[in-house]
Coordinates of N, CA and C in Angstrom, one line a residue:
Chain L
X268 N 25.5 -2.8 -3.0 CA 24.1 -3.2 -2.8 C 24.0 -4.7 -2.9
X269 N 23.4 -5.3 -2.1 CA 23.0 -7.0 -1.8 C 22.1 -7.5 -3.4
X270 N 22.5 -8.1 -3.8 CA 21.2 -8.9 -4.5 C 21.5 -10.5 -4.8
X271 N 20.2 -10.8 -5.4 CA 20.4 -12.4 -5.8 C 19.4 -12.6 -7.2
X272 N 20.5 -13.4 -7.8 CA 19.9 -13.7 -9.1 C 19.5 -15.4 -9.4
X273 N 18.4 -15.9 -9.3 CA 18.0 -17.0 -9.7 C 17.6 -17.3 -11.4
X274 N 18.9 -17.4 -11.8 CA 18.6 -18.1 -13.8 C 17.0 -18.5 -14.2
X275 N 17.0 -19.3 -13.3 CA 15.5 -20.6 -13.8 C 14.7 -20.1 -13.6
X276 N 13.9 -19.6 -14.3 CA 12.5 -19.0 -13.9 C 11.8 -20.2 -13.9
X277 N 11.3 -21.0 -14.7 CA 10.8 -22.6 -14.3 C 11.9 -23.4 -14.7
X278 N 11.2 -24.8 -14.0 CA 12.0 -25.7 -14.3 C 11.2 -27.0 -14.1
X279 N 11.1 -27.6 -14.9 CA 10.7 -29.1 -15.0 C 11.5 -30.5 -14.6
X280 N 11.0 -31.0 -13.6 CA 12.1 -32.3 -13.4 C 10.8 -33.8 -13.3
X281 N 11.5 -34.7 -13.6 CA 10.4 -35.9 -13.3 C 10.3 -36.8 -11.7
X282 N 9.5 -36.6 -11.6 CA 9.3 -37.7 -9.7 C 10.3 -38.6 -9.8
X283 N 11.4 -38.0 -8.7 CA 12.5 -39.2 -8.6 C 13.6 -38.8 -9.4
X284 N 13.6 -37.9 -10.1 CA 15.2 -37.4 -10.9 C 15.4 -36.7 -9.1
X285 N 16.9 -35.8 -10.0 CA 17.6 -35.1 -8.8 C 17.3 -33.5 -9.0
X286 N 17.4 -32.9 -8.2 CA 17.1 -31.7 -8.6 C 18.3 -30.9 -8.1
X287 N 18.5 -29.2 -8.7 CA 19.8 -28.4 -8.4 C 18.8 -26.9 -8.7
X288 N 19.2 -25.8 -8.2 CA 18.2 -24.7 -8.3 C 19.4 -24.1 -8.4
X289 N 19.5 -22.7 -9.3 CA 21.0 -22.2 -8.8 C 20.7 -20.6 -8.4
X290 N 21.2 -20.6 -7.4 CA 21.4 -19.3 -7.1 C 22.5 -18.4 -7.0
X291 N 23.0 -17.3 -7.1 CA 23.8 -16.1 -6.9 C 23.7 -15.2 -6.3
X292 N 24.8 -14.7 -5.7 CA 24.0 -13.4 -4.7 C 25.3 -12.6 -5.0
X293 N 25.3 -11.3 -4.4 CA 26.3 -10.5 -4.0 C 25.9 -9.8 -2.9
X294 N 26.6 -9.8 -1.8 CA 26.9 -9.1 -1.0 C 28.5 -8.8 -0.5
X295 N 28.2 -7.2 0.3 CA 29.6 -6.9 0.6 C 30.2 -7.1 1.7
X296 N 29.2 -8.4 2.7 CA 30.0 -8.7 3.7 C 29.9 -10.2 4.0
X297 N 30.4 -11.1 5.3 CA 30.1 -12.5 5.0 C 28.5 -12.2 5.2
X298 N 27.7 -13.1 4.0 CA 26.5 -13.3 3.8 C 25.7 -14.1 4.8
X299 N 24.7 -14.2 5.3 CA 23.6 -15.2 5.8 C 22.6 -15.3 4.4
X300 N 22.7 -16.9 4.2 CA 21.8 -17.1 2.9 C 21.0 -18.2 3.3
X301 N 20.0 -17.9 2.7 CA 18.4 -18.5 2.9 C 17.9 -19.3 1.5
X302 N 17.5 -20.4 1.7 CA 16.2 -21.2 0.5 C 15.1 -21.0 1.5
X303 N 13.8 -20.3 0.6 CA 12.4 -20.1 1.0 C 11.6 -21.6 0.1
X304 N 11.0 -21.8 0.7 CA 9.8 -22.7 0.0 C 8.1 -22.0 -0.4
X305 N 7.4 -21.7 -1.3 CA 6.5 -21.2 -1.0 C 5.5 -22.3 -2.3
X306 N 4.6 -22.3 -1.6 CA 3.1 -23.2 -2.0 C 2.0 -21.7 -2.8
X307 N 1.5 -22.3 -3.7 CA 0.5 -21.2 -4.5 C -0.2 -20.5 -3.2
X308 N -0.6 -19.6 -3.3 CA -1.2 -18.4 -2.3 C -0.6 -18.6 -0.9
X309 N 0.4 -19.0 -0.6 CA 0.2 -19.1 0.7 C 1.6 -18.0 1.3
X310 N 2.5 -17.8 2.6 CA 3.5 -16.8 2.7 C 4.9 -18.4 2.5
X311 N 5.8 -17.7 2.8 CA 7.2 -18.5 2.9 C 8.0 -19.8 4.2
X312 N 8.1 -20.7 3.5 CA 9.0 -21.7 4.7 C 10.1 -21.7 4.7
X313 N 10.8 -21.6 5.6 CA 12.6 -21.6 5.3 C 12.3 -23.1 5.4
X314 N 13.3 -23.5 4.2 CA 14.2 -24.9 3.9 C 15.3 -24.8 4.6
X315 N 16.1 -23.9 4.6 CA 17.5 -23.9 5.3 C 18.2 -22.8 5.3
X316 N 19.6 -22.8 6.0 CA 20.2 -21.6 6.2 C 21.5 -21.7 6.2
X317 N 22.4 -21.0 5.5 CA 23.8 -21.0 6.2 C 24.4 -19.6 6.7
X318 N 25.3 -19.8 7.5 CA 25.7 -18.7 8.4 C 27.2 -18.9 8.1
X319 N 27.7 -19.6 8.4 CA 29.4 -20.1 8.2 C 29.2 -21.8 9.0
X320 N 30.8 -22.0 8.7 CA 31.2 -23.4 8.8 C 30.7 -24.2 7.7
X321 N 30.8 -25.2 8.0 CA 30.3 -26.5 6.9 C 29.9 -26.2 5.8
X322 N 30.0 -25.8 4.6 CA 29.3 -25.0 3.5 C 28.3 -25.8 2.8
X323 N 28.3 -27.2 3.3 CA 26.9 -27.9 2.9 C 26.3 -28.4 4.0
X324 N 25.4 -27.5 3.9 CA 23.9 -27.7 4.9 C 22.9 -28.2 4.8
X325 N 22.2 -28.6 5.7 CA 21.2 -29.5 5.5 C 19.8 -29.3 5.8
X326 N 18.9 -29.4 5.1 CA 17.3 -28.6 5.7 C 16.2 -29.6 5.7
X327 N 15.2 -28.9 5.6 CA 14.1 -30.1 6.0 C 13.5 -30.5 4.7
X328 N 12.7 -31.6 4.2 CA 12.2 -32.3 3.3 C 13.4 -33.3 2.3
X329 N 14.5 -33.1 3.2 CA 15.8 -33.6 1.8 C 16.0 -32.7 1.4
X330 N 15.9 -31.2 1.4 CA 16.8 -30.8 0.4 C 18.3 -30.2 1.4
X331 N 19.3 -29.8 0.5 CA 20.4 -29.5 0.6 C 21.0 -28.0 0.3
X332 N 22.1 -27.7 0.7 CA 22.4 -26.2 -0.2 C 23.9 -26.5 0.1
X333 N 24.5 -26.2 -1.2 CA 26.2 -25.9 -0.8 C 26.5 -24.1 -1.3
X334 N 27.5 -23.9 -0.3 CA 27.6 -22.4 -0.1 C 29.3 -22.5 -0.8
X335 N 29.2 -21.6 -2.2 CA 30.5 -21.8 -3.1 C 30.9 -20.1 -2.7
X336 N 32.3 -19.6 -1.7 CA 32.3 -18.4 -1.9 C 32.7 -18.1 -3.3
X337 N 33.9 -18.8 -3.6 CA 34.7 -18.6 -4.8 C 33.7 -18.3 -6.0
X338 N 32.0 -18.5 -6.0 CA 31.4 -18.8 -7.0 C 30.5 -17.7 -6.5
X339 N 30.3 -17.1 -5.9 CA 29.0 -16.1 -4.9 C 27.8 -17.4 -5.3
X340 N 27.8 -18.5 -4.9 CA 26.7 -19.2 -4.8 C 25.8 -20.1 -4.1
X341 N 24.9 -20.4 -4.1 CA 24.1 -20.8 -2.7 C 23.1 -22.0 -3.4
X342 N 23.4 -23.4 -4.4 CA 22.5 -23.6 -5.1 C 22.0 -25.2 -4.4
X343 N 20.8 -25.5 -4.3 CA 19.7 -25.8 -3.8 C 19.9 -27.3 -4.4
X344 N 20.0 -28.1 -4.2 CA 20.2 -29.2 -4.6 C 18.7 -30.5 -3.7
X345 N 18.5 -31.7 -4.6 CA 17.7 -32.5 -3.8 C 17.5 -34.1 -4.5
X346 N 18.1 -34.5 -3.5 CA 18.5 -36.0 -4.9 C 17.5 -36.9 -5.6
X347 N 16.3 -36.9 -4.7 CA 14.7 -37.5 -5.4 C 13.7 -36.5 -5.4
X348 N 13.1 -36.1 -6.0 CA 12.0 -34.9 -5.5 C 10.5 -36.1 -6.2
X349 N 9.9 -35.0 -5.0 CA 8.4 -36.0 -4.8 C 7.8 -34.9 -5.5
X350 N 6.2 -35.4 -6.1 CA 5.5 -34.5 -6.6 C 5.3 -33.6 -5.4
X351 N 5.4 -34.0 -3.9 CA 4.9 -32.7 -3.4 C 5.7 -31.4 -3.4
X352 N 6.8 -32.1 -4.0 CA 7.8 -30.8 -3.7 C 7.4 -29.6 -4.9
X353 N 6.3 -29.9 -6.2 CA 6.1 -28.9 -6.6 C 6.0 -27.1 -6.2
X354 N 6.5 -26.2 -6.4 CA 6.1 -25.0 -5.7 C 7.1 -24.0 -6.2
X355 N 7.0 -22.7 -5.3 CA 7.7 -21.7 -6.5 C 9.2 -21.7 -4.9
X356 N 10.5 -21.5 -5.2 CA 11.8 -21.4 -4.3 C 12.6 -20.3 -4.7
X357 N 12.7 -19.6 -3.7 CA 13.1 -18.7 -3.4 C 14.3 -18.2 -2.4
X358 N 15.6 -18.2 -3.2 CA 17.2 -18.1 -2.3 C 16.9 -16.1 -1.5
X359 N 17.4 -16.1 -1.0 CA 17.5 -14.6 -0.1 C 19.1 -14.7 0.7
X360 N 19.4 -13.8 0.5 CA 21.1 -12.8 1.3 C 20.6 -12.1 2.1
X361 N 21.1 -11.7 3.4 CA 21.5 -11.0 3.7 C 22.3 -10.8 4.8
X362 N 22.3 -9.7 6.2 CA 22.6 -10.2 7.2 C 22.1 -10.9 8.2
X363 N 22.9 -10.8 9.2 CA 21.8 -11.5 10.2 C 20.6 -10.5 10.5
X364 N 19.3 -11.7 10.2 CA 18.1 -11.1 10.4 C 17.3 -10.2 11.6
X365 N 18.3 -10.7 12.9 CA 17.9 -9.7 14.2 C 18.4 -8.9 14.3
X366 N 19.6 -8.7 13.3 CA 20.7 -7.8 13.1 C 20.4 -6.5 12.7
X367 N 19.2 -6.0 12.4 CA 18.6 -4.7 11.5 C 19.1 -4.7 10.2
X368 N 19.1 -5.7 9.7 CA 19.8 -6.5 8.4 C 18.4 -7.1 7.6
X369 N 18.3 -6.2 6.3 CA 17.0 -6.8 5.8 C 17.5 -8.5 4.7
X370 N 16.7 -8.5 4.0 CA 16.6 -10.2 3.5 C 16.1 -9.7 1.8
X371 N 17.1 -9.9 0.9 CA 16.7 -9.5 -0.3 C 16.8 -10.5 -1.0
X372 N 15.7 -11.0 -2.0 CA 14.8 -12.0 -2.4 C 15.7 -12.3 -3.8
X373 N 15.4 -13.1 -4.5 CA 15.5 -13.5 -6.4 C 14.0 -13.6 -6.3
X374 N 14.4 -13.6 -8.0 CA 12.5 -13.2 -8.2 C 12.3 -15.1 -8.4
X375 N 13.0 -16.1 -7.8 CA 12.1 -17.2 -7.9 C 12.6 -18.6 -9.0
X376 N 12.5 -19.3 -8.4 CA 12.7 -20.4 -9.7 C 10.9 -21.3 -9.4
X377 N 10.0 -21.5 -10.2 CA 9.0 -22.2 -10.2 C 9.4 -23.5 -10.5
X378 N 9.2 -24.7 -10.0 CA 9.2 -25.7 -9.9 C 8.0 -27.1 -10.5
X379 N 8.1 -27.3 -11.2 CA 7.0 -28.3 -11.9 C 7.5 -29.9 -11.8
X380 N 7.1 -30.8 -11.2 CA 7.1 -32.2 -11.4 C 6.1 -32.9 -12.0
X381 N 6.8 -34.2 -12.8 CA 6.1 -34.8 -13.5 C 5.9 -35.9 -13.1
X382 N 4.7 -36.3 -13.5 CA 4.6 -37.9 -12.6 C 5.1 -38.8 -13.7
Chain Z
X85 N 2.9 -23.9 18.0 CA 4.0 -23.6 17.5 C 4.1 -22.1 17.0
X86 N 4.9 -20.8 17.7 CA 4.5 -19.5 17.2 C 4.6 -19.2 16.0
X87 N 3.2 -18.7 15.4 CA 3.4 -17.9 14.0 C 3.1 -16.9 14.1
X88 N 3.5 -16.1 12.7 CA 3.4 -14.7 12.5 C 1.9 -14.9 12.0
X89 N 0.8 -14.4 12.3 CA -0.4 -13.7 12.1 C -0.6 -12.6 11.4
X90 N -1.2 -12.6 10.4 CA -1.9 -11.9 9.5 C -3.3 -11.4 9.4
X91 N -3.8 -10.6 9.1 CA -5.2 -10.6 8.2 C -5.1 -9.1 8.0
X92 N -6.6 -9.2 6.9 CA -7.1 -10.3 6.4 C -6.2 -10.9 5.2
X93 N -6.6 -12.4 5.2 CA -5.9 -13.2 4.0 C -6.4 -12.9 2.9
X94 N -7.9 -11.8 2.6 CA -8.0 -11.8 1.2 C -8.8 -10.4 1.4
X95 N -8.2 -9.7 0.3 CA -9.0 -8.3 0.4 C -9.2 -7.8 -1.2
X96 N -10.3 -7.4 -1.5 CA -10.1 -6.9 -2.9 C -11.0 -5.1 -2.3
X97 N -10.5 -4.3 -2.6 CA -11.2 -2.8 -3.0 C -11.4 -2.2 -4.2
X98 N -11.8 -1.1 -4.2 CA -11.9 -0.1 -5.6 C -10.7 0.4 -5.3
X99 N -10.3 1.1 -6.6 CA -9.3 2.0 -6.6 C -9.6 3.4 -5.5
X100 N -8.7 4.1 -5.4 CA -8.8 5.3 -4.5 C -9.8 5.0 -3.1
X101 N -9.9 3.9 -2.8 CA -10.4 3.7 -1.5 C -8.8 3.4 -0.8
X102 N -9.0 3.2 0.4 CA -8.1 3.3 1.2 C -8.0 1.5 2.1
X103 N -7.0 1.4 2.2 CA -7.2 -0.4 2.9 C -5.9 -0.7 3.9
X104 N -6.5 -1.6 4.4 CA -5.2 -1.8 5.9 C -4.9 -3.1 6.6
X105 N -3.7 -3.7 6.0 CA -3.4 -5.0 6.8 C -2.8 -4.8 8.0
X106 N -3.3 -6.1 9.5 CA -2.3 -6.3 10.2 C -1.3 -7.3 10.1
X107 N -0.6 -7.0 11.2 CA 0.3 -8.0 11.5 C 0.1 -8.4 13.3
X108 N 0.5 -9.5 13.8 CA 1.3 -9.5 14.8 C 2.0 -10.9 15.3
X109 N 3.4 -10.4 14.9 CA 4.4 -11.3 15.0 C 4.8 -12.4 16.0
X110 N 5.7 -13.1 16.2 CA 5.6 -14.2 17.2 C 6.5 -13.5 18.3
X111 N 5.7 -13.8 19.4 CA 6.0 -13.1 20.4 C 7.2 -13.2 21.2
X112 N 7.3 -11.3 21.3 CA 9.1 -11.0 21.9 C 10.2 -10.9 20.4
X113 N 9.5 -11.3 19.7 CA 10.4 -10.7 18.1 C 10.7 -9.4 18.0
X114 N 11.6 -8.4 18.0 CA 11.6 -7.2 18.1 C 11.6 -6.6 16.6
X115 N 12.2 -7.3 15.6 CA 12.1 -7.1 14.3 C 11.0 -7.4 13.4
X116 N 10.4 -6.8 12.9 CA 8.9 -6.7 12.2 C 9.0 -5.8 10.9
X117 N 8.9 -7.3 9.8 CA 9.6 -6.7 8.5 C 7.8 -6.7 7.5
X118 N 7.7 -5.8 6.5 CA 6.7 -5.9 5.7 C 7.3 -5.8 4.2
X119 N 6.6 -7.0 3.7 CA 7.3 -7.3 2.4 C 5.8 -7.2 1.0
X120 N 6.5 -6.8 0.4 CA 5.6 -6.9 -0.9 C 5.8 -7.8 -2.1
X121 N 5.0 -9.0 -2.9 CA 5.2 -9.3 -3.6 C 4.3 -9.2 -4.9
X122 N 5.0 -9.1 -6.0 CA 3.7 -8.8 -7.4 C 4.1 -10.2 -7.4
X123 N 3.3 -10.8 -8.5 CA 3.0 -12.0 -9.0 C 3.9 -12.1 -9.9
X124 N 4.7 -13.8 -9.3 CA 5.6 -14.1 -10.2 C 7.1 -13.3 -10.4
X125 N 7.3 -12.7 -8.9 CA 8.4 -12.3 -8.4 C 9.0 -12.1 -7.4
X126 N 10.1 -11.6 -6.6 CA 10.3 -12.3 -5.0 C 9.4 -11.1 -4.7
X127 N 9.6 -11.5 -2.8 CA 9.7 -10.4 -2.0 C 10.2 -9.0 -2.1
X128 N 9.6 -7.9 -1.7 CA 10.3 -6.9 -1.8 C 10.2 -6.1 -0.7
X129 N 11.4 -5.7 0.2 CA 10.9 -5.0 1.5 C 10.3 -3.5 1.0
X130 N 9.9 -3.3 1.8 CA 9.0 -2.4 2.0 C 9.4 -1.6 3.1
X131 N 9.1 -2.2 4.3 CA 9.5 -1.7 5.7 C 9.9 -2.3 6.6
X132 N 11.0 -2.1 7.4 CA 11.3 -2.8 8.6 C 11.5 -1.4 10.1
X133 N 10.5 -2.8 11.1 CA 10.9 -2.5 12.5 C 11.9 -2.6 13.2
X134 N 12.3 -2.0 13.8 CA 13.3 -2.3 15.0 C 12.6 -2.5 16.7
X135 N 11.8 -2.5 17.3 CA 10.9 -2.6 18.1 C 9.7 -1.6 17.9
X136 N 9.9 0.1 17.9 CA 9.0 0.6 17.6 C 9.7 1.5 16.5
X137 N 10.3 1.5 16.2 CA 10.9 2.2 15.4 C 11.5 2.1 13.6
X138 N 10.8 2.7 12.9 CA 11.7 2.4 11.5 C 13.0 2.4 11.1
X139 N 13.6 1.1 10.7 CA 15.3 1.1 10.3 C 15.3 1.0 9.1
X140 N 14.3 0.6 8.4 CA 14.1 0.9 6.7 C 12.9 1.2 6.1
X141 N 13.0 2.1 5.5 CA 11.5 2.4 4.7 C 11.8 3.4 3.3
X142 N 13.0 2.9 2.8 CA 13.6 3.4 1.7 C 12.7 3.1 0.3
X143 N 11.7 1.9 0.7 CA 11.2 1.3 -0.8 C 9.6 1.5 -0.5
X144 N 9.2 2.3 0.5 CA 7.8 2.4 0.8 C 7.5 3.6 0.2
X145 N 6.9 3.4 -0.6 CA 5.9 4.5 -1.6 C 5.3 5.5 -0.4
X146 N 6.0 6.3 0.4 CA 5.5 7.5 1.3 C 4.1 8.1 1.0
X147 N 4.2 8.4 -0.3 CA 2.8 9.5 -0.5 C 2.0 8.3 -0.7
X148 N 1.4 7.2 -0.8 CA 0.4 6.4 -0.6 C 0.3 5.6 1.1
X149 N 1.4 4.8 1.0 CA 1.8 4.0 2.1 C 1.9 4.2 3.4
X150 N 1.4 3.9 4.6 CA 2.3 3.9 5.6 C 2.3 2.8 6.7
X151 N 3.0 2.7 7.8 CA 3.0 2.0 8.7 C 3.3 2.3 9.8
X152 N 2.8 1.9 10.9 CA 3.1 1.7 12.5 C 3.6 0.8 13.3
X153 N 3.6 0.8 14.5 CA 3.8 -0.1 15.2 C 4.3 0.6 16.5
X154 N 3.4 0.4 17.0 CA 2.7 1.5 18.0 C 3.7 1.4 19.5
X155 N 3.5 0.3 19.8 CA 4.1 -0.3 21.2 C 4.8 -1.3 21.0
X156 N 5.9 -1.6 19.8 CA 6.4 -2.5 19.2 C 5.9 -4.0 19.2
X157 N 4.7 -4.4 19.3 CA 4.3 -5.2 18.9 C 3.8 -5.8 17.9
X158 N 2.1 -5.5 17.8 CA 1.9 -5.8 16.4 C 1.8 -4.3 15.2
X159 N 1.5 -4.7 14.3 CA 1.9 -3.5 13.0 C 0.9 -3.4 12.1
X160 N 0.5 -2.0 11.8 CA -0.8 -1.9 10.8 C 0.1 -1.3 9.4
X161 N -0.2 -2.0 8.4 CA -0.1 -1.2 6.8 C -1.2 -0.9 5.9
X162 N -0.9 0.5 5.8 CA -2.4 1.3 5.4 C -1.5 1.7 3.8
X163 N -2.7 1.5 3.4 CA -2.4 2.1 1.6 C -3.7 3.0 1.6
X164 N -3.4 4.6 0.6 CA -4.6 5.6 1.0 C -3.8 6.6 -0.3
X165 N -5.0 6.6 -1.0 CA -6.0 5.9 -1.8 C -5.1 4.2 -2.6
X166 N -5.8 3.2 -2.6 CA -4.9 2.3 -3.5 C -5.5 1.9 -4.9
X167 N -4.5 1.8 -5.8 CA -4.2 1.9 -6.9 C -4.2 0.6 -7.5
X168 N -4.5 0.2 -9.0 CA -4.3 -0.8 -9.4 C -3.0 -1.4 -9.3
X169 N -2.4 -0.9 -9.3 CA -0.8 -1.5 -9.3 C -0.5 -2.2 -7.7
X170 N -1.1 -1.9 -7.0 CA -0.9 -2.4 -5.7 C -1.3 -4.0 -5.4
X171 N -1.7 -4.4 -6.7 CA -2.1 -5.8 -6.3 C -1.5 -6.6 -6.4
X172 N -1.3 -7.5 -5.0 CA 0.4 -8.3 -4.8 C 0.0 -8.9 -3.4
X173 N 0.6 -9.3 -2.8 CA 0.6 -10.4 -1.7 C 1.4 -9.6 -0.7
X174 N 0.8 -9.5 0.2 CA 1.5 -8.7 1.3 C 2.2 -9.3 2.4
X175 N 3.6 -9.5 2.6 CA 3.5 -10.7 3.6 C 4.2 -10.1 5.0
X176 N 3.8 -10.1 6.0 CA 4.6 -9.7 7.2 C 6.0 -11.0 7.8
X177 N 6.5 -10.4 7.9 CA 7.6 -11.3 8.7 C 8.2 -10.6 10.4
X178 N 9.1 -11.4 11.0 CA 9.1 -11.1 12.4 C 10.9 -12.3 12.4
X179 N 11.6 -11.3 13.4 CA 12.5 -12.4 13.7 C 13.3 -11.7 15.3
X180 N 13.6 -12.4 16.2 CA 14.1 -12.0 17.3 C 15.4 -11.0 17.2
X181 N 15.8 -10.4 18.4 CA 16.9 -10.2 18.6 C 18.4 -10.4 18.1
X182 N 18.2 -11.6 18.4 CA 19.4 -12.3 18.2 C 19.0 -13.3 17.3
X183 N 18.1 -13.3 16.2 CA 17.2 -14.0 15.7 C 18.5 -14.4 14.3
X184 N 18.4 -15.6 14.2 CA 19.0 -15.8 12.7 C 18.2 -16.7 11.7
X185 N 16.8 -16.2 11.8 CA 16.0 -16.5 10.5 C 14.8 -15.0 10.9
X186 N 14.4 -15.2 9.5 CA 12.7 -14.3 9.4 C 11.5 -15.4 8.9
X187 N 10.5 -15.5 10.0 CA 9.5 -15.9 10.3 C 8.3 -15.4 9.6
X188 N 7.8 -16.2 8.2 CA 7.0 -15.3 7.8 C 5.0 -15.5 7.7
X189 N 4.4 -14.7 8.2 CA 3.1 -15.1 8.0 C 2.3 -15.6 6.6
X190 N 1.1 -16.4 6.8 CA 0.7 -16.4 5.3 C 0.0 -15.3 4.5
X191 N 0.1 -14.4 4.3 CA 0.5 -12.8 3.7 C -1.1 -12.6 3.7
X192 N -1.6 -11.6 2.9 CA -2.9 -10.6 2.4 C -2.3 -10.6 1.4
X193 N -3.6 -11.3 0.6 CA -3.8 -11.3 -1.1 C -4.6 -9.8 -1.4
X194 N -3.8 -8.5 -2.1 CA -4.7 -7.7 -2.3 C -4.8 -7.9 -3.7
X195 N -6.6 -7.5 -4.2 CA -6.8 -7.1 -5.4 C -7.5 -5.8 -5.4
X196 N -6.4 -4.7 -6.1 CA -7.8 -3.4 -6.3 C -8.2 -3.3 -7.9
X197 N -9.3 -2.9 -7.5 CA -10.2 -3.4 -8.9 C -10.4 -2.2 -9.2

């Protein structure tokens, strides 16, 4: 069975530190792994994706993700974060999504910035 | 820019009444996923499309729940009677064929009271 475990349930950083999110997954075949962005009430943005090749990928707003097989890890990295980047982030595994391959979630790291 | 479409974005009912989100995905997506979230935890599928057809509905509460999707386009999720426990954010997603992301709408906030 696929899953992903995100440690941080919150996490506090100050405007302008670096930020790292960690995630883990298991799956039992090569993975498609996902960072979601989500804002209070609203649905999900993908930040980024990896599929294979290059295991550090690059998404939108600055953030980053390196893909560790040897570690089953997918963790979220971002070297200044702005207050806007407050919000709750969310990693997801699975296959490929047109694939009839569903997308299974971590329950979340919530995200707090300090000015 | 296509998005997944939703409504309604906000619904609250009584218990044992009956209630029903759409969806309709960005168009020519043949995969049409419905996800559930409680507060303060991920996603959790619920049901996925394959154009008109179910390829997962392993975590859909049968005896309350169900869903369509008639002409594989857009998708209705009916809860009947709904329950306090059902109150979570409902979010539809959509991704192509050969699609290598899922596209998600801005969900239905249910509360049953």
């Amino acid at each position: 069975a696929q899953s992903v475990t995100q440690p941080d349930i919150h996490i506090t950083v100050s405007e302008g530190a670096s930020l790292e999110l960690r995630c883990n997954y298991s799956y039992g075949a090569t993975p498609y792994l996902f960072w979601y962005v989500q804002s209070p009430g609203q649905g999900l943005q993908l930040l980024l994706k990896y599929f294979s090749g290059d295991t550090l990928v690059q998404g939108i707003k600055g953030f980053e993700a390196e893909f560790k097989r040897s570690q089953s890890s997918f963790n979220l990295r971002k070297p200044s974060v702005h207050w806007s980047d407050a919000a709750e982030y969310f990693c997801a595994v699975g296959g490929r999504p047109g694939g009839g391959n569903k997308l299974t979630f971590g329950t979340g790291t919530q995200l707090k910035v300090e000015l | 820019e296509a998005e997944v479409a939703q409504s309604p974005r906000y619904k609250i009912t009584e218990k044992s009444q009956a209630v029903a989100f759409w969806c309709d995905p960005i168009s020519g997506h043949a995969t049409l996923y419905w996800y559930r979230q409680i507060l303060g935890q991920g996603p959790e599928l619920l049901v996925q499309f394959q154009d008109e057809s179910v390829v997962d509905d392993s975590q859909l509460p049968k005896d309350r729940f169900s869903a369509e999707r008639l002409k594989g386009v857009d998708s209705t999720l009916k809860i009947q009677p709904a329950e306090l426990g059902d109150s979570a954010m409902y979010l539809c997603a959509s991704s192509s064929h050969k699609g290598t992301e899922a596209f998600f709408g801005q969900g239905t906030r249910l509360t049953v009271v």
